[in-house]
Amino acid sequence: LVLLGNSNITSFYSRTYSDPGITILNNTDNIIPTVTNNVDISNVGTYTITWDISYIYNGISNTKSIQRTVNII
């Protein structure tokens, strides 16, 4: 998993926030991430977006996650 853009982003209160997202390298199995995104542009604060994936490699179940911090000011 690779974040597109910075791991910490600042955005502004009441303005539309559009996350740059992630990419999954070598995604030959068409893995679709689960995303937890609680960014609330109507409240000043610090929020975390988390992407999780689960996959099997060489018969072993694996999970990975990556996060971005979004500061609404």
Tab-separated table of C-alpha atoms in Angstrom:
chain	number	residue	atom	x	y	z
A	1	LEU	CA	0.000	0.000	0.000
A	2	VAL	CA	1.291	3.425	-0.884
A	3	LEU	CA	-0.274	6.757	0.015
A	4	LEU	CA	-0.721	9.180	-2.839
A	5	GLY	CA	0.263	12.574	-1.476
A	6	ASN	CA	1.471	13.340	2.033
A	7	SER	CA	0.719	11.342	5.173
A	8	ASN	CA	-0.354	14.579	6.899
A	9	ILE	CA	-2.677	16.979	5.104
A	10	THR	CA	-4.191	20.268	6.224
A	11	SER	CA	-7.549	21.338	4.858
A	12	PHE	CA	-9.967	24.090	5.766
A	13	TYR	CA	-13.194	24.208	7.728
A	14	SER	CA	-16.320	24.021	5.522
A	15	ARG	CA	-14.322	23.481	2.335
A	16	THR	CA	-14.630	20.321	0.280
A	17	TYR	CA	-11.914	17.776	1.102
A	18	SER	CA	-10.916	15.327	-1.605
A	19	ASP	CA	-8.386	12.727	-0.512
A	20	PRO	CA	-5.617	11.780	-2.993
A	21	GLY	CA	-6.095	8.105	-2.051
A	22	ILE	CA	-3.729	5.145	-2.219
A	23	THR	CA	-2.366	2.669	-4.688
A	24	ILE	CA	-1.829	-1.048	-4.185
A	25	LEU	CA	1.411	-2.210	-5.775
A	26	ASN	CA	1.366	-5.524	-7.647
A	27	ASN	CA	-2.395	-5.808	-7.250
A	28	THR	CA	-2.738	-8.889	-9.442
A	29	ASP	CA	-5.552	-10.272	-7.261
A	30	ASN	CA	-7.723	-7.143	-7.637
A	31	ILE	CA	-7.680	-6.487	-3.892
A	32	ILE	CA	-10.177	-3.835	-2.832
A	33	PRO	CA	-9.279	-1.935	0.350
A	34	THR	CA	-11.642	-1.237	3.215
A	35	VAL	CA	-11.615	2.484	4.017
A	36	THR	CA	-12.422	4.155	7.334
A	37	ASN	CA	-12.811	7.886	6.797
A	38	ASN	CA	-14.226	10.090	9.547
A	39	VAL	CA	-13.054	13.468	8.175
A	40	ASP	CA	-15.686	16.050	9.132
A	41	ILE	CA	-15.147	19.382	7.359
A	42	SER	CA	-17.824	20.990	9.539
A	43	ASN	CA	-15.676	20.575	12.672
A	44	VAL	CA	-12.124	21.767	13.302
A	45	GLY	CA	-9.951	18.865	14.427
A	46	THR	CA	-7.571	16.069	13.544
A	47	TYR	CA	-8.922	13.041	11.706
A	48	THR	CA	-7.467	9.754	10.502
A	49	ILE	CA	-8.244	7.927	7.278
A	50	THR	CA	-7.298	4.243	7.328
A	51	TRP	CA	-7.107	1.807	4.408
A	52	ASP	CA	-6.965	-1.925	5.210
A	53	ILE	CA	-6.392	-4.884	2.917
A	54	SER	CA	-6.404	-8.631	3.495
A	55	TYR	CA	-4.851	-11.117	1.119
A	56	ILE	CA	-3.267	-14.571	0.930
A	57	TYR	CA	0.342	-14.915	-0.175
A	58	ASN	CA	2.073	-18.310	-0.388
A	59	GLY	CA	-0.835	-19.816	1.541
A	60	ILE	CA	-0.473	-17.363	4.429
A	61	SER	CA	-3.169	-14.838	5.298
A	62	ASN	CA	-1.843	-11.279	5.527
A	63	THR	CA	-3.260	-7.891	6.430
A	64	LYS	CA	-1.813	-4.449	5.859
A	65	SER	CA	-3.004	-0.970	6.640
A	66	ILE	CA	-1.925	2.585	5.971
A	67	GLN	CA	-3.141	5.856	7.440
A	68	ARG	CA	-3.324	9.528	6.639
A	69	THR	CA	-3.871	12.325	9.171
A	70	VAL	CA	-6.106	15.182	8.052
A	71	ASN	CA	-6.117	18.416	10.038
A	72	ILE	CA	-9.161	20.612	9.526
A	73	ILE	CA	-8.356	24.200	10.520
